[in-house]
Short mmCIF file of C-alpha atoms in Angstrom, two decimals:
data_model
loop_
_atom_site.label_atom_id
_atom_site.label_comp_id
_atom_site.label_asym_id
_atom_site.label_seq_id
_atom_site.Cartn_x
_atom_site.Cartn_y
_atom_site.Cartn_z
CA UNK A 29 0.00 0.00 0.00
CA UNK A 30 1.10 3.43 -0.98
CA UNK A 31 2.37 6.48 1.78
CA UNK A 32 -1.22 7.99 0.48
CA UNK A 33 -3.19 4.73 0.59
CA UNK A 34 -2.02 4.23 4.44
CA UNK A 35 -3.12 7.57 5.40
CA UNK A 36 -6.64 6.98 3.89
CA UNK A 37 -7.21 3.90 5.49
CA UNK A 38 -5.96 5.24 8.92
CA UNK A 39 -8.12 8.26 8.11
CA UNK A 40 -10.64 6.39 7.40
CA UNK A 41 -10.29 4.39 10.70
CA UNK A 42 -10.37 7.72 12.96
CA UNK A 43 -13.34 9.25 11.01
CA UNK A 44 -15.38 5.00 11.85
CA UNK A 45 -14.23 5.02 15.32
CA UNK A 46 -15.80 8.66 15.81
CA UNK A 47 -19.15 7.90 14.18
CA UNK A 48 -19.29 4.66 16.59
CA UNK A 49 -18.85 7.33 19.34
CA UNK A 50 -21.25 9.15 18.29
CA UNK A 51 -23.87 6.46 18.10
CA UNK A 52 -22.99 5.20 21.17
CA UNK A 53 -25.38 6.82 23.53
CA UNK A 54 -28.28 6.45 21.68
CA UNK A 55 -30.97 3.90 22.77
CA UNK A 56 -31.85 1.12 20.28
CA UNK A 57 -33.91 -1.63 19.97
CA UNK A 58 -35.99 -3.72 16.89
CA UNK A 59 -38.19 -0.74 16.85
CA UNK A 60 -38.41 2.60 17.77
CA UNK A 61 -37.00 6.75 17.78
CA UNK A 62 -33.28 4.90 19.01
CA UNK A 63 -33.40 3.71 15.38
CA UNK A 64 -34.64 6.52 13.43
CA UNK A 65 -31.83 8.14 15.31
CA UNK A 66 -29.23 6.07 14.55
CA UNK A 67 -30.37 6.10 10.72
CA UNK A 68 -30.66 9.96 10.70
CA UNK A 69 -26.97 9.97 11.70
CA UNK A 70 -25.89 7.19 9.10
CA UNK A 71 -27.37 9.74 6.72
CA UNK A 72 -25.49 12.68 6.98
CA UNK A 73 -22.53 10.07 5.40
CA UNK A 74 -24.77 8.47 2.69
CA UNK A 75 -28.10 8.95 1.57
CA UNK A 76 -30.48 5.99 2.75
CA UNK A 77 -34.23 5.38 1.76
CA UNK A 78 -36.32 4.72 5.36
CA UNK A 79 -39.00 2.52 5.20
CA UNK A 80 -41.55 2.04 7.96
CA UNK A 81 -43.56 -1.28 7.88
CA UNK A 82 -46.66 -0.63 10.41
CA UNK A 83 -46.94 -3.21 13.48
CA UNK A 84 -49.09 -6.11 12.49
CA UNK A 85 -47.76 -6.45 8.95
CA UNK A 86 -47.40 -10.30 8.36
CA UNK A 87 -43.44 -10.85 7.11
CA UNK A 88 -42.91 -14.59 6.28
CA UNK A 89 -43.78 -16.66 9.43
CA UNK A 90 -43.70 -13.41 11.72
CA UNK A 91 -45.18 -10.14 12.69
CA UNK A 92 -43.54 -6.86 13.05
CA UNK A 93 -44.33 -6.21 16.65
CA UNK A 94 -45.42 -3.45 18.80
CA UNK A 95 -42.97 -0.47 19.19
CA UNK A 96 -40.93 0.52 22.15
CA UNK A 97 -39.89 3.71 23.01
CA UNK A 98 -38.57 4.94 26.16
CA UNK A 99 -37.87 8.36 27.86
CA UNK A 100 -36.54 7.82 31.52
CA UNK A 101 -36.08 4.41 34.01
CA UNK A 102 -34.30 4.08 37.47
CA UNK A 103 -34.50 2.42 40.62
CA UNK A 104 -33.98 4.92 43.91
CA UNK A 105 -33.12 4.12 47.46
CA UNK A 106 -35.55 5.67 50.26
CA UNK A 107 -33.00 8.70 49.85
CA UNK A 108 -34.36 9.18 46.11
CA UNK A 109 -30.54 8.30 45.34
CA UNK A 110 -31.08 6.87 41.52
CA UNK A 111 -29.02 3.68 42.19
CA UNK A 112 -29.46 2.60 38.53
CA UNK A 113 -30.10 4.91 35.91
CA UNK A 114 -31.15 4.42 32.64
CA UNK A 115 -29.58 8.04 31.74
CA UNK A 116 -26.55 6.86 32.47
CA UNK A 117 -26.39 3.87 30.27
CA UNK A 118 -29.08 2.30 27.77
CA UNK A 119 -28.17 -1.09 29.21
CA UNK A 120 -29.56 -0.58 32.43
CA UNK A 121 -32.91 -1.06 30.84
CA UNK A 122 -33.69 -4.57 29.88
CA UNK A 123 -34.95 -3.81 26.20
CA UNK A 124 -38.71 -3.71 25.73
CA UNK A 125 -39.35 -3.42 29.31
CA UNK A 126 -42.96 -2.35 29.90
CA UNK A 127 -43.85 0.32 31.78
CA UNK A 128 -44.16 0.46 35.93
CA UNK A 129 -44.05 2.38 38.19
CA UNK A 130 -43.54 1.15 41.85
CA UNK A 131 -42.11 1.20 45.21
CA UNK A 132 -41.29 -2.57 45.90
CA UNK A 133 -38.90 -4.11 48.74
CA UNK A 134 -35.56 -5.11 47.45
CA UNK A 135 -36.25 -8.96 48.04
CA UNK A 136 -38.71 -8.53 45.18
CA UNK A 137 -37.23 -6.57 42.97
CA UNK A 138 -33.86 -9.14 42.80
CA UNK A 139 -36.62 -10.76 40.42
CA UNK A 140 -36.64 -8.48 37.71
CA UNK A 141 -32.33 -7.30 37.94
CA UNK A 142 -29.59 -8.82 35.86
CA UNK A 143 -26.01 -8.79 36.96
CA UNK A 144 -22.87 -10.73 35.58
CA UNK A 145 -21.49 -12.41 38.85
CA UNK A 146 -18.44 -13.34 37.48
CA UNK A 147 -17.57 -9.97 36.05
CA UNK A 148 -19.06 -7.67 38.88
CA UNK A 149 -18.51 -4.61 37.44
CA UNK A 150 -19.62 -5.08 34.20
CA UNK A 151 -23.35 -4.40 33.19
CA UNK A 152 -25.12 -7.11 30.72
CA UNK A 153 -27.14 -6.57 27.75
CA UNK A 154 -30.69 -8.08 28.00
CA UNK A 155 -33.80 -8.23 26.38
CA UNK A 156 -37.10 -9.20 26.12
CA UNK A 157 -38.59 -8.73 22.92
CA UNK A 158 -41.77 -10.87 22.34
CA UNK A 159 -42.76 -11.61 26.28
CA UNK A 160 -44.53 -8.76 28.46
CA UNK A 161 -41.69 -7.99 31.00
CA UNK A 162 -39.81 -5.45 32.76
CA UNK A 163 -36.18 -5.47 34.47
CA UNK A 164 -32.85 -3.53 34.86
CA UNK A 165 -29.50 -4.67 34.42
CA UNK A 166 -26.58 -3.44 36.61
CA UNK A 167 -23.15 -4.39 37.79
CA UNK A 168 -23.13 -7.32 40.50
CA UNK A 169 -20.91 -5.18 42.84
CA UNK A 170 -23.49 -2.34 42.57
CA UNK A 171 -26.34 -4.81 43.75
CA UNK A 172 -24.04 -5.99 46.60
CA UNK A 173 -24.25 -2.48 47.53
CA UNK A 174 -27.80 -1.79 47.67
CA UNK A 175 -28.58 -3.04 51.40
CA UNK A 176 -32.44 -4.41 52.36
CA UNK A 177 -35.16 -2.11 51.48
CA UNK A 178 -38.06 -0.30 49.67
CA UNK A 179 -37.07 1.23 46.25
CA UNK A 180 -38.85 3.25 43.87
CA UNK A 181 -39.03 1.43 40.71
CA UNK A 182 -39.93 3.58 37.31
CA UNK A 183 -39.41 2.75 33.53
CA UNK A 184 -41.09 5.65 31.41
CA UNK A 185 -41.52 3.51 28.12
CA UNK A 186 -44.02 2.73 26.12
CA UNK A 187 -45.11 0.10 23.91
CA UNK A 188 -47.85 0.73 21.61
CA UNK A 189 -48.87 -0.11 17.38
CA UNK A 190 -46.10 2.08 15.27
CA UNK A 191 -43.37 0.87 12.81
CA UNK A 192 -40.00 -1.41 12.45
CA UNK A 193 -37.91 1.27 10.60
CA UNK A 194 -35.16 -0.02 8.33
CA UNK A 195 -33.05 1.86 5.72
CA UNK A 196 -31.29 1.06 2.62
CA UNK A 197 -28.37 2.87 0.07
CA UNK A 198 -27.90 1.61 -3.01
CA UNK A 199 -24.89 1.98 -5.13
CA UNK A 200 -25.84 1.63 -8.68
CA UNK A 201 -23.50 -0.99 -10.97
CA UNK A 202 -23.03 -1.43 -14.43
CA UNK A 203 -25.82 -3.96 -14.11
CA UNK A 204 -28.44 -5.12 -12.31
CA UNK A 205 -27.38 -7.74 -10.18
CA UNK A 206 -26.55 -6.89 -6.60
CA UNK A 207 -24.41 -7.92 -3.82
CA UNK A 208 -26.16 -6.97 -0.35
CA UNK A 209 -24.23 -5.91 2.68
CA UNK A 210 -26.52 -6.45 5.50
CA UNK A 211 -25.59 -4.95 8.84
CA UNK A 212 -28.13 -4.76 12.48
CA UNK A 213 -29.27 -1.32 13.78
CA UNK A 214 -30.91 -2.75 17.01
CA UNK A 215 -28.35 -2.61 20.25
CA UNK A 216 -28.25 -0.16 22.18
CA UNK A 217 -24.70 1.28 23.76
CA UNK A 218 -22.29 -1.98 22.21
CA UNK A 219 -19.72 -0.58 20.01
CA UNK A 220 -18.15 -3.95 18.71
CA UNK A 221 -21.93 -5.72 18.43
CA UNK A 222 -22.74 -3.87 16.02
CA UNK A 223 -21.60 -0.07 16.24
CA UNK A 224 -18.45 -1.48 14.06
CA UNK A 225 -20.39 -3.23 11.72
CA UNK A 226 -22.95 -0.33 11.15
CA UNK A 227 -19.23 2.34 10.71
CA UNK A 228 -17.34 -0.40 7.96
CA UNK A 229 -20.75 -0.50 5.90
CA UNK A 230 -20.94 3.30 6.11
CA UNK A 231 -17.52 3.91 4.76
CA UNK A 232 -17.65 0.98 2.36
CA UNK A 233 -20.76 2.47 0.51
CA UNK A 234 -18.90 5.85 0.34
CA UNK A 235 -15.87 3.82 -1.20
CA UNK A 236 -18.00 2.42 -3.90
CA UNK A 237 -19.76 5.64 -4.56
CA UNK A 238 -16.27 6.94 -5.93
CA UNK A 239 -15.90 4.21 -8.45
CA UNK A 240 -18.71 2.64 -11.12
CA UNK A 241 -18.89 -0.62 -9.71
CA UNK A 242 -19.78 -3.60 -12.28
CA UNK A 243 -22.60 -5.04 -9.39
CA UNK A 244 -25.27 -2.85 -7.77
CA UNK A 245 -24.51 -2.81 -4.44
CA UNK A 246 -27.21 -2.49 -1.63
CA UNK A 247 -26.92 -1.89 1.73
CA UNK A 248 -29.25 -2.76 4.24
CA UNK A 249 -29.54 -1.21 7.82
CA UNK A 250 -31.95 -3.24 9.64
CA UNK A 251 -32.78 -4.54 13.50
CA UNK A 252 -31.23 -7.85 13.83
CA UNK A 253 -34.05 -11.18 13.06
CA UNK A 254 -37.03 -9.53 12.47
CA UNK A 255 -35.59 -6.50 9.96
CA UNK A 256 -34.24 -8.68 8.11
CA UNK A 257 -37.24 -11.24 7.54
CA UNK A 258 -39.38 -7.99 6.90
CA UNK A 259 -36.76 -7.20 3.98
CA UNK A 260 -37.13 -10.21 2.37
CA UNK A 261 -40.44 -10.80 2.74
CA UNK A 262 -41.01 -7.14 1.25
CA UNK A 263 -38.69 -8.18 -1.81
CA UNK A 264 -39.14 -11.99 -2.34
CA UNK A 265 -40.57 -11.22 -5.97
CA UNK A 266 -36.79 -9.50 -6.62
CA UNK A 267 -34.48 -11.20 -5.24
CA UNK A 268 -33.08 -13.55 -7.93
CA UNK A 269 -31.16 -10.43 -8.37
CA UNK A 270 -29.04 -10.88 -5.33
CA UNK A 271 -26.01 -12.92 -6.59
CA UNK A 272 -23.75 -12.40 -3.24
CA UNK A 273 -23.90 -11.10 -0.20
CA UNK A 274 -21.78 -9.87 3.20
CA UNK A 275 -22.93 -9.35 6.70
CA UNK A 276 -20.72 -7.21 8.76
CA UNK A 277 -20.50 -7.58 12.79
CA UNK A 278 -18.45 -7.23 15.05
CA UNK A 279 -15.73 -5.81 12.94
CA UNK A 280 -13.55 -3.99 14.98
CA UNK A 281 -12.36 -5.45 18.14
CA UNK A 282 -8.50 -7.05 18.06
CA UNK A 283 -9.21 -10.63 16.86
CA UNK A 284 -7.99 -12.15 13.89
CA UNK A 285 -10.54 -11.67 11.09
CA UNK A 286 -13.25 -14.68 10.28
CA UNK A 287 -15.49 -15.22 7.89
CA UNK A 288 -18.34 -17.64 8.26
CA UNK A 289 -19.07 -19.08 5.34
CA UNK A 290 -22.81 -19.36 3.28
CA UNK A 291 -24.86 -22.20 3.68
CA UNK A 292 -23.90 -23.30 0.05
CA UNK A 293 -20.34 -23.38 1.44
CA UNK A 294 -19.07 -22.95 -2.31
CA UNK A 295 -20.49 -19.44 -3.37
CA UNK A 296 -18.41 -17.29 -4.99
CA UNK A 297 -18.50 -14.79 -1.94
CA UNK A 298 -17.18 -17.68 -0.26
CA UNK A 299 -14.23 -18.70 -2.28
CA UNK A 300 -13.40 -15.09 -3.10
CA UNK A 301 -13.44 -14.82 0.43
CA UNK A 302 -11.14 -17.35 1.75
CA UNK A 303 -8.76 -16.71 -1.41
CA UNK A 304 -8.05 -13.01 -0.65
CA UNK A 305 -7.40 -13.98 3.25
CA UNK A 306 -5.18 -16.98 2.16
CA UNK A 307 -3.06 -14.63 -0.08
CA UNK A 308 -3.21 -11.62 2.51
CA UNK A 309 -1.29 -13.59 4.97
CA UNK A 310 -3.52 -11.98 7.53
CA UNK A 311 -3.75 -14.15 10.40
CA UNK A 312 -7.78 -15.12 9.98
CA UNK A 313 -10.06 -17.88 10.41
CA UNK A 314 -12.52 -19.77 7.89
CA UNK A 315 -16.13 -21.09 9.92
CA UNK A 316 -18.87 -23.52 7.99
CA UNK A 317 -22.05 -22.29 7.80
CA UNK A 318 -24.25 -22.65 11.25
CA UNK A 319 -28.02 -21.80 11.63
CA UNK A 320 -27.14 -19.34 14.84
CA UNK A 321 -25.81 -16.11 14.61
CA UNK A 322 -26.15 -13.27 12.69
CA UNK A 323 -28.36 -12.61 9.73
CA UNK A 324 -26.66 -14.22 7.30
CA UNK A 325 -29.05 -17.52 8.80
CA UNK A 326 -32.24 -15.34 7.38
CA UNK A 327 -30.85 -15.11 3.94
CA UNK A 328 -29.21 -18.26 3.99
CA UNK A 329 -32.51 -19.90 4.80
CA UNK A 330 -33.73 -23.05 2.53
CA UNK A 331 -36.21 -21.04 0.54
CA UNK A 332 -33.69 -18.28 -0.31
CA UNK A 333 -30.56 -20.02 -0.17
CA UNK A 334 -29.00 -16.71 -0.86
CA UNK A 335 -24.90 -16.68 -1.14
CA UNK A 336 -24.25 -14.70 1.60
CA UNK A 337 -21.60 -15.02 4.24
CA UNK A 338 -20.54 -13.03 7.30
CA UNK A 339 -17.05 -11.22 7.69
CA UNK A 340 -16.34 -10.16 11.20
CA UNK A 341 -13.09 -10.42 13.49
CA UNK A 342 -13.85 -11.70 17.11
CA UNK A 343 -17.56 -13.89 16.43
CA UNK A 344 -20.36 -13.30 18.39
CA UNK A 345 -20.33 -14.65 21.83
CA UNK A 346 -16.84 -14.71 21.13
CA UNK A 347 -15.20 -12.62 23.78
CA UNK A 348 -15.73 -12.12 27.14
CA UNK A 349 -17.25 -8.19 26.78
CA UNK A 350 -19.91 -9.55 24.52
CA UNK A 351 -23.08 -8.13 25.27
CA UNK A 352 -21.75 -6.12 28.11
CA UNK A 353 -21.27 -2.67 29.12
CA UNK A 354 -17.41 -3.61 27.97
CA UNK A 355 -17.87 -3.38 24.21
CA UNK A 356 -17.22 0.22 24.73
CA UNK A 357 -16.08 2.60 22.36
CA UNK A 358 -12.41 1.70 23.79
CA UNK A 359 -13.33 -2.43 22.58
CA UNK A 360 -12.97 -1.26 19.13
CA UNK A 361 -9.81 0.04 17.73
CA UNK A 362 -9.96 2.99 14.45
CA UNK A 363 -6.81 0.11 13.28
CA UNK A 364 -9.16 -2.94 13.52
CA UNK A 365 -12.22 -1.19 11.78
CA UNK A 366 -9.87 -0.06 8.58
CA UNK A 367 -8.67 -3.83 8.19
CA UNK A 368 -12.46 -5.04 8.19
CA UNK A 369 -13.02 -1.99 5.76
CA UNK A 370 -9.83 -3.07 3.59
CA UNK A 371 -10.69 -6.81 3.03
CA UNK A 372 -14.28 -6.30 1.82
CA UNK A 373 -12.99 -3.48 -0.47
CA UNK A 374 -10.63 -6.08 -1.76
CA UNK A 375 -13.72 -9.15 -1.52
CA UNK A 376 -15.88 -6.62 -3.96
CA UNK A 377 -13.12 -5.75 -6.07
CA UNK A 378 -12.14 -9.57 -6.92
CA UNK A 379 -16.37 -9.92 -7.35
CA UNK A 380 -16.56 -7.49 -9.64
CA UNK A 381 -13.32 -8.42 -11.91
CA UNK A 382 -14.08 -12.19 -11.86
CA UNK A 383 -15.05 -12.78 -15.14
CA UNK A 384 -15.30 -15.86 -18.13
CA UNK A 385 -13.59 -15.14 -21.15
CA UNK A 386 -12.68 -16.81 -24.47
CA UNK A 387 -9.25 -17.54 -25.60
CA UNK A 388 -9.69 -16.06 -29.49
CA UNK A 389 -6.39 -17.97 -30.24
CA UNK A 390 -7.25 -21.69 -28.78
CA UNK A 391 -4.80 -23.61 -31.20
CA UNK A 392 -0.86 -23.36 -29.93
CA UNK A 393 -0.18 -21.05 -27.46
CA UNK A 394 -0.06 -17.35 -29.30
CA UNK A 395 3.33 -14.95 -30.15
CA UNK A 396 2.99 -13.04 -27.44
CA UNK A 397 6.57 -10.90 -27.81
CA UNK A 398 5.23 -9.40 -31.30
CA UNK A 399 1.76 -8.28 -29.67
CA UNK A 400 4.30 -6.29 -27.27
CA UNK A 401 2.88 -8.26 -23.65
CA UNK A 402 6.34 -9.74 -23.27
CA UNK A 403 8.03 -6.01 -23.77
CA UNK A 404 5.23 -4.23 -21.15
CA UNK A 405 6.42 -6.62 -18.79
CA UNK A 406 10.74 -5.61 -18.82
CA UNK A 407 11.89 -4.69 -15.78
CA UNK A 408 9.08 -5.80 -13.65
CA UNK A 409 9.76 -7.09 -10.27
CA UNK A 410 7.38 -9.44 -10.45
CA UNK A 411 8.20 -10.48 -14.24
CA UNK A 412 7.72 -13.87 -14.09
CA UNK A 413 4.60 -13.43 -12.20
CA UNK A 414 2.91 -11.48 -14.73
CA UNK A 415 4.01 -13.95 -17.43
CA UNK A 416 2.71 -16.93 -15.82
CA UNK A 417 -0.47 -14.89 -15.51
CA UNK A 418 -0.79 -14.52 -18.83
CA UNK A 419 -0.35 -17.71 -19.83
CA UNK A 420 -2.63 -19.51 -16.90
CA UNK A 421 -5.28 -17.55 -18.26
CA UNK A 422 -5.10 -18.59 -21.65
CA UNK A 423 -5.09 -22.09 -21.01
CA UNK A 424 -8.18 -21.60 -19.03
CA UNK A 425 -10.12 -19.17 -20.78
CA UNK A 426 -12.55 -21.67 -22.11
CA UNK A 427 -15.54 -19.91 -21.62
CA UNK A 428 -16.21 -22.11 -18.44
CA UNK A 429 -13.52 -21.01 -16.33
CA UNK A 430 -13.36 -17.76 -14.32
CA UNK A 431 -10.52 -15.52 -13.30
CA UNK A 432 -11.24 -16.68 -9.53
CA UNK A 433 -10.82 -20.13 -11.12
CA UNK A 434 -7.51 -19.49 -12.50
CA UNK A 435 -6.13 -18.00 -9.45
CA UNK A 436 -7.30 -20.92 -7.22
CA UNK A 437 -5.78 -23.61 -9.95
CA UNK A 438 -2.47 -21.85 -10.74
CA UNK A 439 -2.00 -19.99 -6.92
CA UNK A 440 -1.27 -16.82 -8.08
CA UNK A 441 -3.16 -13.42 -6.61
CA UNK A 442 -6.09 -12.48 -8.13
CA UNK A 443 -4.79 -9.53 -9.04
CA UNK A 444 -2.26 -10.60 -11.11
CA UNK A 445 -4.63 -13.35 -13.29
CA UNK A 446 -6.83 -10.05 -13.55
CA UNK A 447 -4.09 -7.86 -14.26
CA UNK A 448 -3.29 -10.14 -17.28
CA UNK A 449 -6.51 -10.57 -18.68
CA UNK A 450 -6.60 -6.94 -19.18
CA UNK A 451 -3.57 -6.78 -20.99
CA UNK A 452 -4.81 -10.10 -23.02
CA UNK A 453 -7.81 -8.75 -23.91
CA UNK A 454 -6.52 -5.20 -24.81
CA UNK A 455 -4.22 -7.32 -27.59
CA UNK A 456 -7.67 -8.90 -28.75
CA UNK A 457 -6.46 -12.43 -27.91
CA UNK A 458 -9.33 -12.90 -25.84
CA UNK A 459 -12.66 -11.84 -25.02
CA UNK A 460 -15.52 -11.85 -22.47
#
């Protein structure tokens, strides 16, 4: 990488990390102002279309639910001493908590508090999404603290008929196939789960906006599950046009990048995938497809079967802060975030460079030196490279073999088989 290309990508890094700062406060759920918020500030970097789908609306085998907003929630001692306060962190909410409003002795209120004993200062992240309930989550050495007692009890929220909001970008391509990058709106106050994600998709649609991409590239903001489902079921009738797809999560803590792989296990996303991490040298890891995680499991599901994989660096449930008041804004590094950012910059540039051509000079191998390929290649330092390039991807351009076959067979980088295609085809020897 270039002096300039290094200071982009650290740029780049500074300018994610600040925007997951920035979202961090903010209150999120499935539903609810929290996400409208979050998607207002995700728009001031690219321009997203909102959609609201109205509670009730039948998506697939589920129903977009009631929606939850909130405004204040605490539990005080007798001395009104707010001994957990949901100003002070979304996560001392459990999410969807129905309203109350209470004075209750502290026996009974242990009932409806969540604490992480063996990490007793950390705060969890709960929820409880489909079932009528209410609860706060705090650290276990702030419980210890609270001594026997009545305590006020309030959570200000309500939960009423309104909308799941999602968003969407779209980058337009030279044609009309897409690739979907799919990342969840819907946790409050967790920078690596999914704060990261939400940053690396931001920046990577404003990368692609500076180029013509060949694919149409969508991005999808949506609350984990259930935004999702509502997507597809709102665009089942189009989308034979999705021919790969990336979720991005947790993408910025220190851990070695992963990349679960599609249900299909050999999409392209997938091989392009594993063969730009294989030639990176990047210390990384390569997962099978499981139905648990992320969203990839919605559009990976039997009736879609889509080709889409998941790139993130720690996995879920992976680390020890998961889903704690630890995935702070100081979980996730600005370093981190630009390597997530720089691998599926290079995943969409091998996608949309992998191509079939025809070799238009099949019988003997063709005088290359009076075409001038062998003289554009003197003094190269990776002569011999290039060369073998070339001729890999005459042997194999058949009609039926890709580029991304050619690198696989021959094991040379991707850019290199590409890099010699161009120069092939620019001496008419073969064509797409």
């Amino acid at each position: 990488m270039t002096a300039t290309g290094e200071q982009t990508t650290t740029s780049a890094g500074e300018e994610m990390h600040a925007l997951v700062e920035r979202l961090y406060p903010l209150c999120r759920s499935i539903t609810g102002d929290g996400v409208r918020a979050t998607l207002d500030i995700i728009g001031e970097y690219v321009p997203l279309q909102v959609h609201e789908v109205p509670t009730g609306t039948q998506v697939l085998d589920w129903t977009v639910p009631q929606e939850w907003n909130i405004r204040d929630a605490y539990v005080a001692d007798a001395a009104g001493n707010r001994v957990v306060d949901f100003a002070a962190s979304s996560l001392h909410v459990l999410g969807y908590s129905v309203p109350v409003s209470a004075t209750m002795p502290l026996a009974e209120l242990r009932e409806h508090l969540h604490t992480l004993p063996d990490h007793p200062n950390w705060v969890p992240y709960r929820t409880s999404y489909y079932k009528p309930e209410w609860g706060f989550c705090l650290a276990q050495e702030t419980l210890d603290a609270m001594p026997d007692g009545d305590y006020e009890v309030c959570v200000d929220s309500t939960l009423a008929d309104g909308h799941l909001t999602y968003a969407e970008h779209v980058v337009p391509g030279q044609v009309p196939d897409e690739v979907i990058v799919s990342c969840h709106v819907c946790h409050p106050s967790l920078a690596n789960d999914n704060l990261a994600g939400i940053a690396v998709a931001t920046f990577l649609a404003r990368a692609l906006a500076e180029q013509t991409p060949y694919y149409t590239y969508r991005f999808i903001f949506a609350p984990g599950t259930i935004g999702a489902i509502t997507w597809l079921a709102r665009n089942a009738e189009r989308v034979e046009r999705v021919k790969h797809g990336l979720v991005l999560a947790c993408a910025g803590d220190s851990g070695d990048l992963t990349y679960k792989q599609s249900r299909r296990g050999d999409a392209e996303i997938d091989r392009v995938m594993r063969h730009i991490l294989d030639a990176s040298e990047r210390p990384h890891h390569v997962n099978e497809f499981t139905p648990y995680g992320y969203d990839e499991r919605q559009f990976c599901s039997p009736g879609f079967n889509l080709g889409v994989g998941s790139i993130s660096r720690t996995p879920y449930a992976g680390y020890p802060e998961y889903h704690t008041s630890a995935d702070n804004p100081d979980f996730v590094s600005p370093g981190a975030m630009a390597d997530t950012l720089a691998v599926c910059r290079e995943a969409f540039g091998v996608l949309d460079r992998n191509r079939r051509y025809v070799n238009l000079s099949p019988y003997g191998e063709p005088q290359l030196g009076r075409r001038g390929l062998y003289d554009a290649l003197g003094g190269r330092s990776d002569t011999k490279q290039a060369q073998m390039a070339m001729l890999w991807v005459l042997s194999l351009s058949d009609g039926e073999h890709s580029l991304l076959d050619v690198a696989e067979r021959s094991g040379l980088p991707f850019g290199a088989v590409a890099g010699a295609a161009d120069a092939l085809h620019g001496a008419g020897l073969i064509k797409a």
